[in-house]
Amino acid sequence: MASTITAATLTITHTESITLNGIERGTTNVNTFASINEVDHRILSVLHTGSAIDVVNFGSAVSAGTYIAGDVRYMRFTNKDDANFIKLGMMDTGGDTAYLKIGPKESLILHHDDIEAFTNGSAFSGFSQMDKITAHADTATCDLEVFVACV
């Protein structure tokens, strides 16, 4: 069976708008990603009790919540809660792990599955591919919007 899906270009537009002292200081940046043929858009509840949940996994084959390592071009994680934050964990099970805070109504954007992390102040030595991205709500259960685009 041949696919009926035709790859398309994903366009991302980021706009900051602010006027200070009567002068517009905002900007708009546009980025495009060609040959996108796979997108995943979902909203999930992230619990504040128990362990963190796997949100994105990277592997050699596509399956539920798993994307082919190296094929991801754009990932957006948006905390839909208006009061509580989410801890997003980016992990290479070989040793690199980083956690970022996504505050209420905030978003985190990633364009690849590479990571490098140290706790001892070491100099950069090279990226490794993440194996997964996890989420855990801090104070109360939060809704997390996830958008992933792959070639």
GROMACS .gro file of C-alpha atoms in nm:
model
  151
    1MET     CA    1   0.000   0.000   0.000
    2ALA     CA    2   0.146   0.334  -0.106
    3SER     CA    3   0.107   0.635   0.123
    4THR     CA    4  -0.133   0.909   0.020
    5ILE     CA    5   0.047   1.160   0.243
    6THR     CA    6   0.256   1.420   0.063
    7ALA     CA    7   0.537   1.576   0.264
    8ALA     CA    8   0.492   1.946   0.331
    9THR     CA    9   0.678   2.244   0.472
   10LEU     CA   10   0.617   2.334   0.836
   11THR     CA   11   0.631   2.709   0.903
   12ILE     CA   12   0.700   2.833   1.255
   13THR     CA   13   0.648   3.202   1.336
   14HIS     CA   14   0.760   3.353   1.666
   15THR     CA   15   0.650   3.708   1.741
   16GLU     CA   16   0.743   3.927   2.036
   17SER     CA   17   0.547   4.249   2.062
   18ILE     CA   18   0.632   4.527   2.305
   19THR     CA   19   0.642   4.905   2.289
   20LEU     CA   20   0.878   5.076   2.533
   21ASN     CA   21   0.893   5.454   2.558
   22GLY     CA   22   0.685   5.477   2.242
   23ILE     CA   23   0.921   5.260   2.034
   24GLU     CA   24   0.830   4.915   1.904
   25ARG     CA   25   1.097   4.673   2.032
   26GLY     CA   26   0.937   4.346   1.924
   27THR     CA   27   1.038   4.120   1.639
   28THR     CA   28   0.911   3.836   1.423
   29ASN     CA   29   1.120   3.538   1.318
   30VAL     CA   30   1.006   3.276   1.068
   31ASN     CA   31   1.161   2.935   1.020
   32THR     CA   32   1.058   2.664   0.775
   33PHE     CA   33   1.121   2.291   0.779
   34ALA     CA   34   1.084   2.110   0.445
   35SER     CA   35   0.975   1.751   0.385
   36ILE     CA   36   0.773   1.708   0.705
   37ASN     CA   37   0.561   1.398   0.663
   38GLU     CA   38   0.479   1.313   1.023
   39VAL     CA   39   0.325   1.523   1.300
   40ASP     CA   40   0.194   1.436   1.642
   41HIS     CA   41  -0.017   1.683   1.838
   42ARG     CA   42  -0.166   1.589   2.172
   43ILE     CA   43  -0.257   1.720   2.514
   44LEU     CA   44  -0.192   1.497   2.813
   45SER     CA   45  -0.236   1.520   3.188
   46VAL     CA   46   0.093   1.526   3.376
   47LEU     CA   47   0.054   1.407   3.735
   48HIS     CA   48   0.230   1.559   4.035
   49THR     CA   49   0.228   1.228   4.223
   50GLY     CA   50   0.429   0.919   4.139
   51SER     CA   51   0.705   0.903   3.880
   52ALA     CA   52   0.757   1.121   3.576
   53ILE     CA   53   0.584   1.001   3.260
   54ASP     CA   54   0.751   0.940   2.926
   55VAL     CA   55   0.629   1.206   2.681
   56VAL     CA   56   0.863   1.143   2.387
   57ASN     CA   57   1.090   0.846   2.318
   58PHE     CA   58   1.357   0.820   2.049
   59GLY     CA   59   1.441   0.491   1.881
   60SER     CA   60   1.511   0.315   1.554
   61ALA     CA   61   1.143   0.256   1.467
   62VAL     CA   62   0.823   0.457   1.502
   63SER     CA   63   0.569   0.342   1.761
   64ALA     CA   64   0.331   0.503   2.010
   65GLY     CA   65   0.513   0.811   2.142
   66THR     CA   66   0.840   0.698   1.981
   67TYR     CA   67   1.009   0.883   1.697
   68ILE     CA   68   1.308   0.785   1.486
   69ALA     CA   69   1.621   0.937   1.637
   70GLY     CA   70   1.755   1.207   1.406
   71ASP     CA   71   1.428   1.258   1.215
   72VAL     CA   72   1.274   1.512   1.456
   73ARG     CA   73   1.285   1.872   1.328
   74TYR     CA   74   1.058   2.052   1.576
   75MET     CA   75   0.916   1.981   1.923
   76ARG     CA   76   0.703   2.218   2.129
   77PHE     CA   77   0.599   2.155   2.487
   78THR     CA   78   0.343   2.400   2.630
   79ASN     CA   79   0.223   2.399   2.990
   80LYS     CA   80  -0.150   2.478   2.967
   81ASP     CA   81  -0.184   2.529   3.344
   82ASP     CA   82  -0.228   2.884   3.472
   83ALA     CA   83  -0.069   2.834   3.815
   84ASN     CA   84   0.171   2.537   3.834
   85PHE     CA   85   0.494   2.434   3.664
   86ILE     CA   86   0.612   2.115   3.493
   87LYS     CA   87   0.959   1.961   3.514
   88LEU     CA   88   1.064   1.839   3.169
   89GLY     CA   89   1.347   1.585   3.176
   90MET     CA   90   1.571   1.523   2.874
   91MET     CA   91   1.763   1.198   2.912
   92ASP     CA   92   2.032   1.001   2.743
   93THR     CA   93   2.023   0.679   2.944
   94GLY     CA   94   2.401   0.658   2.895
   95GLY     CA   95   2.447   0.938   3.145
   96ASP     CA   96   2.335   1.282   3.027
   97THR     CA   97   2.023   1.419   3.194
   98ALA     CA   98   1.890   1.775   3.208
   99TYR     CA   99   1.572   1.912   3.364
  100LEU     CA  100   1.403   2.235   3.262
  101LYS     CA  101   1.115   2.415   3.427
  102ILE     CA  102   0.814   2.506   3.213
  103GLY     CA  103   0.614   2.763   3.408
  104PRO     CA  104   0.241   2.830   3.376
  105LYS     CA  105   0.144   2.909   3.014
  106GLU     CA  106   0.509   2.878   2.905
  107SER     CA  107   0.652   2.678   2.613
  108LEU     CA  108   0.979   2.503   2.543
  109ILE     CA  109   1.090   2.452   2.183
  110LEU     CA  110   1.351   2.200   2.068
  111HIS     CA  111   1.468   2.131   1.713
  112HIS     CA  112   1.665   1.810   1.763
  113ASP     CA  113   1.726   1.520   1.998
  114ASP     CA  114   2.082   1.607   2.104
  115ILE     CA  115   2.196   1.662   2.464
  116GLU     CA  116   2.512   1.724   2.665
  117ALA     CA  117   2.503   1.777   3.041
  118PHE     CA  118   2.753   1.793   3.326
  119THR     CA  119   2.723   1.857   3.698
  120ASN     CA  120   3.095   1.912   3.759
  121GLY     CA  121   3.155   2.215   3.536
  122SER     CA  122   3.336   2.015   3.267
  123ALA     CA  123   3.386   2.168   2.924
  124PHE     CA  124   3.169   2.065   2.632
  125SER     CA  125   3.284   1.737   2.483
  126GLY     CA  126   3.014   1.635   2.233
  127PHE     CA  127   2.644   1.572   2.191
  128SER     CA  128   2.470   1.241   2.235
  129GLN     CA  129   2.115   1.159   2.132
  130MET     CA  130   1.840   1.173   2.390
  131ASP     CA  131   1.659   0.848   2.457
  132LYS     CA  132   1.350   1.011   2.605
  133ILE     CA  133   1.180   1.321   2.735
  134THR     CA  134   0.978   1.292   3.056
  135ALA     CA  135   0.737   1.520   3.240
  136HIS     CA  136   0.632   1.557   3.603
  137ALA     CA  137   0.405   1.828   3.746
  138ASP     CA  138   0.529   2.001   4.060
  139THR     CA  139   0.231   2.097   4.277
  140ALA     CA  140  -0.082   1.981   4.097
  141THR     CA  141  -0.169   1.788   3.783
  142CYS     CA  142  -0.112   2.001   3.469
  143ASP     CA  143  -0.210   1.967   3.105
  144LEU     CA  144   0.088   1.953   2.869
  145GLU     CA  145   0.046   2.024   2.497
  146VAL     CA  146   0.299   1.840   2.281
  147PHE     CA  147   0.364   1.902   1.910
  148VAL     CA  148   0.629   1.696   1.727
  149ALA     CA  149   0.719   1.722   1.357
  150CYS     CA  150   0.946   1.472   1.176
  151VAL     CA  151   1.078   1.409   0.826
   0.00000   0.00000   0.00000
